């Protein structure tokens, strides 16, 4: 086995240009990374550029490296959709042909009636909204009434916000389990139910780290299952465990922020194991993409870029680091939805002699196929391995 440890870091929503089918999703012209460059004066990611980020696609005022440190390319999403679960499941080797449902006008009355009856509390909200704005709007009312704040977003999510002083966490989590059961009905087909606890007083509400995602299990075994069944370790950082409903995960490490996720990833990269370390850094998407904040997005990318040399330093001769994304979320685009884009692919190991272009990959599942081949396990049958192309 040439490479015994693979670290895959997903920069959640860092797209690198519209896909050919972007018009079908209303995303013509989207380009998360380049539009941030254009919107934020002085924005630069020198360490990612050194790996080869600007070699992947034309980026305003950024020149590619003559000798990048990593193999580089970009990947198209073969699955139908542009959501977090679909993107991660495809990275792990699946091909999703039916998109999860979204509810931009709120959830159906019959779903909410059943939820109220089962939980014993009323619902307020029931609309697409920012997680912080909905608290400003309805947090005080919830503190008085004890009702659930239910809301959604551009994603396929049923989110339940509850003030921890009014509704205990255990009760919130039980309500989420009920919502998860109800939304398995094909009439609703919601991808994730999310607990959104918060604290504070009107004008100063704050969401806590008690968030928990209740996702649908992947419809088929993924690369993670194959690795675990073959005796290899699969470590998850951030919301990876929630996205896969624990399937194929050996150990899970939830995080409070990108910085926390980076620190945990560094710690685990230093540990002795053979297998896969799978990290999601969600703040790019949740804090800045959906809120259409290019400056905040740029700042978060700069924080990651500053941490990158230490991440690269941990990669040994028999190890590989992959940096990619799961979809786009152009913070300069209309609306608050994800955007249908290519995602970057940077693959680094100090053992590579002369890194090269990996071209345009036709599926995120190429990552899964590559890692499966490296460990000699049976993959999902989707994706094309680029293991032999790694210099």
Short mmCIF file of N, CA and C in Angstrom, two decimals, residues 67-141:
data_model
loop_
_atom_site.label_atom_id
_atom_site.label_comp_id
_atom_site.label_asym_id
_atom_site.label_seq_id
_atom_site.Cartn_x
_atom_site.Cartn_y
_atom_site.Cartn_z
N UNK A 67 5.13 25.84 -11.29
CA UNK A 67 5.35 24.53 -10.68
C UNK A 67 4.51 24.42 -9.39
N UNK A 68 3.22 24.16 -9.53
CA UNK A 68 2.38 24.02 -8.34
C UNK A 68 2.81 22.82 -7.50
N UNK A 69 2.50 22.88 -6.22
CA UNK A 69 2.89 21.82 -5.32
C UNK A 69 1.96 20.61 -5.38
N UNK A 70 0.75 20.81 -5.85
CA UNK A 70 -0.25 19.74 -5.85
C UNK A 70 -0.72 19.43 -7.27
N UNK A 71 -1.24 18.24 -7.45
CA UNK A 71 -1.99 17.95 -8.66
C UNK A 71 -3.31 18.72 -8.56
N UNK A 72 -3.82 19.18 -9.69
CA UNK A 72 -4.96 20.09 -9.64
C UNK A 72 -5.95 19.79 -10.76
N UNK A 73 -7.18 20.13 -10.52
CA UNK A 73 -8.23 19.96 -11.52
C UNK A 73 -9.54 20.47 -10.95
N UNK A 74 -10.61 20.18 -11.65
CA UNK A 74 -11.93 20.52 -11.12
C UNK A 74 -12.88 19.38 -11.44
N UNK A 75 -13.96 19.29 -10.64
CA UNK A 75 -14.89 18.19 -10.78
C UNK A 75 -16.31 18.70 -11.02
N UNK A 76 -17.03 18.03 -11.91
CA UNK A 76 -18.43 18.31 -12.15
C UNK A 76 -19.28 17.39 -11.28
N UNK A 77 -20.43 17.88 -10.89
CA UNK A 77 -21.35 17.04 -10.12
C UNK A 77 -22.24 16.27 -11.08
N UNK A 78 -22.17 14.94 -10.98
CA UNK A 78 -22.97 14.09 -11.85
C UNK A 78 -24.39 13.93 -11.33
N UNK A 79 -24.56 14.05 -10.01
CA UNK A 79 -25.87 13.86 -9.40
C UNK A 79 -26.81 15.03 -9.69
N UNK A 80 -28.09 14.78 -9.49
CA UNK A 80 -29.10 15.83 -9.63
C UNK A 80 -29.20 16.58 -8.31
N UNK A 81 -28.89 17.84 -8.32
CA UNK A 81 -28.98 18.63 -7.10
C UNK A 81 -27.73 19.45 -6.88
N UNK A 82 -27.79 20.26 -5.83
CA UNK A 82 -26.65 21.11 -5.48
C UNK A 82 -26.63 21.34 -3.97
N UNK A 83 -27.02 20.30 -3.24
CA UNK A 83 -27.11 20.39 -1.79
C UNK A 83 -25.93 19.68 -1.13
N UNK A 84 -25.79 19.91 0.15
CA UNK A 84 -24.67 19.37 0.92
C UNK A 84 -24.63 17.85 0.91
N UNK A 85 -25.78 17.22 1.19
CA UNK A 85 -25.80 15.76 1.26
C UNK A 85 -25.45 15.13 -0.08
N UNK A 86 -26.07 15.62 -1.13
CA UNK A 86 -25.80 15.06 -2.46
C UNK A 86 -24.32 15.20 -2.81
N UNK A 87 -23.73 16.37 -2.54
CA UNK A 87 -22.32 16.57 -2.86
C UNK A 87 -21.40 15.65 -2.10
N UNK A 88 -21.63 15.51 -0.80
CA UNK A 88 -20.78 14.63 0.01
C UNK A 88 -20.99 13.16 -0.34
N UNK A 89 -22.24 12.79 -0.56
CA UNK A 89 -22.50 11.39 -0.93
C UNK A 89 -21.81 11.06 -2.25
N UNK A 90 -21.78 12.02 -3.18
CA UNK A 90 -21.10 11.75 -4.45
C UNK A 90 -19.59 11.65 -4.25
N UNK A 91 -19.02 12.48 -3.40
CA UNK A 91 -17.60 12.36 -3.08
C UNK A 91 -17.30 10.96 -2.57
N UNK A 92 -18.26 10.39 -1.82
CA UNK A 92 -18.08 9.05 -1.24
C UNK A 92 -18.55 7.95 -2.17
N UNK A 93 -18.87 8.30 -3.43
CA UNK A 93 -19.09 7.27 -4.43
C UNK A 93 -20.50 7.03 -4.90
N UNK A 94 -21.46 7.85 -4.49
CA UNK A 94 -22.84 7.63 -4.92
C UNK A 94 -23.21 8.55 -6.07
N UNK A 95 -24.30 8.20 -6.74
CA UNK A 95 -24.85 9.02 -7.82
C UNK A 95 -26.33 9.18 -7.52
N UNK A 96 -26.73 10.37 -7.11
CA UNK A 96 -28.11 10.63 -6.70
C UNK A 96 -28.90 11.15 -7.89
N UNK A 97 -29.99 10.46 -8.21
CA UNK A 97 -30.76 10.80 -9.42
C UNK A 97 -32.06 11.52 -9.11
N UNK A 98 -32.45 11.59 -7.84
CA UNK A 98 -33.67 12.30 -7.45
C UNK A 98 -33.30 13.35 -6.42
N UNK A 99 -33.57 14.59 -6.73
CA UNK A 99 -33.20 15.68 -5.82
C UNK A 99 -34.13 15.70 -4.61
N UNK A 100 -33.58 16.12 -3.46
CA UNK A 100 -34.40 16.32 -2.27
C UNK A 100 -35.35 17.50 -2.50
N UNK A 101 -36.50 17.46 -1.82
CA UNK A 101 -37.48 18.53 -1.98
C UNK A 101 -37.09 19.75 -1.15
N UNK A 102 -37.40 20.91 -1.67
CA UNK A 102 -37.25 22.16 -0.91
C UNK A 102 -38.63 22.79 -0.76
N UNK A 103 -38.74 23.67 0.24
CA UNK A 103 -40.04 24.25 0.57
C UNK A 103 -39.91 25.76 0.75
N UNK A 104 -39.68 26.49 -0.35
CA UNK A 104 -39.46 27.94 -0.25
C UNK A 104 -40.66 28.71 0.31
N UNK A 105 -41.85 28.12 0.23
CA UNK A 105 -43.05 28.78 0.74
C UNK A 105 -43.52 28.19 2.07
N UNK A 106 -42.67 27.41 2.71
CA UNK A 106 -43.05 26.79 3.97
C UNK A 106 -43.54 25.36 3.79
N UNK A 107 -43.68 24.66 4.91
CA UNK A 107 -44.05 23.25 4.87
C UNK A 107 -45.56 23.08 4.81
N UNK A 108 -46.04 21.97 4.26
CA UNK A 108 -47.48 21.73 4.15
C UNK A 108 -48.17 21.66 5.52
N UNK A 109 -49.41 22.08 5.54
CA UNK A 109 -50.18 22.11 6.79
C UNK A 109 -50.26 20.72 7.41
N UNK A 110 -50.45 19.68 6.59
CA UNK A 110 -50.61 18.35 7.15
C UNK A 110 -49.36 17.87 7.88
N UNK A 111 -48.18 18.30 7.41
CA UNK A 111 -46.94 17.94 8.09
C UNK A 111 -46.85 18.66 9.44
N UNK A 112 -47.15 19.95 9.45
CA UNK A 112 -47.04 20.71 10.69
C UNK A 112 -48.12 20.30 11.70
N UNK A 113 -49.31 19.97 11.23
CA UNK A 113 -50.35 19.50 12.14
C UNK A 113 -49.90 18.23 12.86
N UNK A 114 -49.32 17.31 12.11
CA UNK A 114 -48.85 16.07 12.70
C UNK A 114 -47.70 16.32 13.67
N UNK A 115 -46.83 17.26 13.32
CA UNK A 115 -45.69 17.59 14.19
C UNK A 115 -46.18 18.21 15.50
N UNK A 116 -47.14 19.12 15.42
CA UNK A 116 -47.69 19.75 16.62
C UNK A 116 -48.37 18.72 17.52
N UNK A 117 -49.13 17.83 16.91
CA UNK A 117 -49.84 16.82 17.69
C UNK A 117 -48.87 15.88 18.40
N UNK A 118 -47.81 15.48 17.71
CA UNK A 118 -46.86 14.53 18.27
C UNK A 118 -45.99 15.17 19.35
N UNK A 119 -45.68 16.47 19.21
CA UNK A 119 -44.76 17.11 20.15
C UNK A 119 -45.48 17.86 21.28
N UNK A 120 -46.76 18.17 21.08
CA UNK A 120 -47.51 18.88 22.11
C UNK A 120 -47.23 20.36 22.17
N UNK A 121 -46.58 20.91 21.17
CA UNK A 121 -46.32 22.34 21.09
C UNK A 121 -46.73 22.88 19.72
N UNK A 122 -47.12 24.13 19.69
CA UNK A 122 -47.49 24.79 18.44
C UNK A 122 -46.24 25.17 17.65
N UNK A 123 -46.45 25.54 16.40
CA UNK A 123 -45.37 25.97 15.50
C UNK A 123 -45.57 27.42 15.12
N UNK A 124 -44.49 28.19 15.15
CA UNK A 124 -44.49 29.54 14.59
C UNK A 124 -43.38 29.60 13.54
N UNK A 125 -43.48 30.55 12.62
CA UNK A 125 -42.48 30.68 11.57
C UNK A 125 -42.95 30.05 10.28
N UNK A 126 -42.48 28.84 10.03
CA UNK A 126 -42.81 28.07 8.82
C UNK A 126 -42.58 28.85 7.53
N UNK A 127 -41.34 29.24 7.35
CA UNK A 127 -40.96 29.92 6.11
C UNK A 127 -39.46 29.76 5.90
N UNK A 128 -39.00 30.13 4.73
CA UNK A 128 -37.56 30.15 4.46
C UNK A 128 -36.98 31.40 5.08
N UNK A 129 -35.90 31.23 5.87
CA UNK A 129 -35.35 32.38 6.58
C UNK A 129 -33.92 32.12 6.99
N UNK A 130 -33.18 33.19 7.23
CA UNK A 130 -31.85 33.11 7.82
C UNK A 130 -32.00 32.69 9.28
N UNK A 131 -31.06 31.87 9.75
CA UNK A 131 -31.13 31.37 11.11
C UNK A 131 -31.02 32.44 12.18
N UNK A 132 -30.31 33.51 11.87
CA UNK A 132 -30.20 34.60 12.85
C UNK A 132 -31.38 35.56 12.74
N UNK A 133 -31.84 35.81 11.54
CA UNK A 133 -32.97 36.72 11.36
C UNK A 133 -34.25 36.15 11.96
N UNK A 134 -34.44 34.84 11.86
CA UNK A 134 -35.66 34.24 12.40
C UNK A 134 -35.68 34.35 13.92
N UNK A 135 -34.51 34.34 14.55
CA UNK A 135 -34.46 34.51 16.00
C UNK A 135 -34.80 35.94 16.39
N UNK A 136 -34.28 36.89 15.63
CA UNK A 136 -34.61 38.30 15.89
C UNK A 136 -36.11 38.53 15.75
N UNK A 137 -36.72 37.84 14.79
CA UNK A 137 -38.13 38.04 14.51
C UNK A 137 -39.03 37.32 15.52
N UNK A 138 -38.67 36.08 15.87
CA UNK A 138 -39.61 35.24 16.62
C UNK A 138 -39.08 34.73 17.95
N UNK A 139 -37.83 35.04 18.28
CA UNK A 139 -37.26 34.54 19.53
C UNK A 139 -38.03 34.98 20.76
N UNK A 140 -38.39 36.24 20.80
CA UNK A 140 -39.13 36.76 21.96
C UNK A 140 -40.50 36.11 22.05
N UNK A 141 -41.16 35.94 20.91
CA UNK A 141 -42.47 35.29 20.90
C UNK A 141 -42.37 33.85 21.40
#
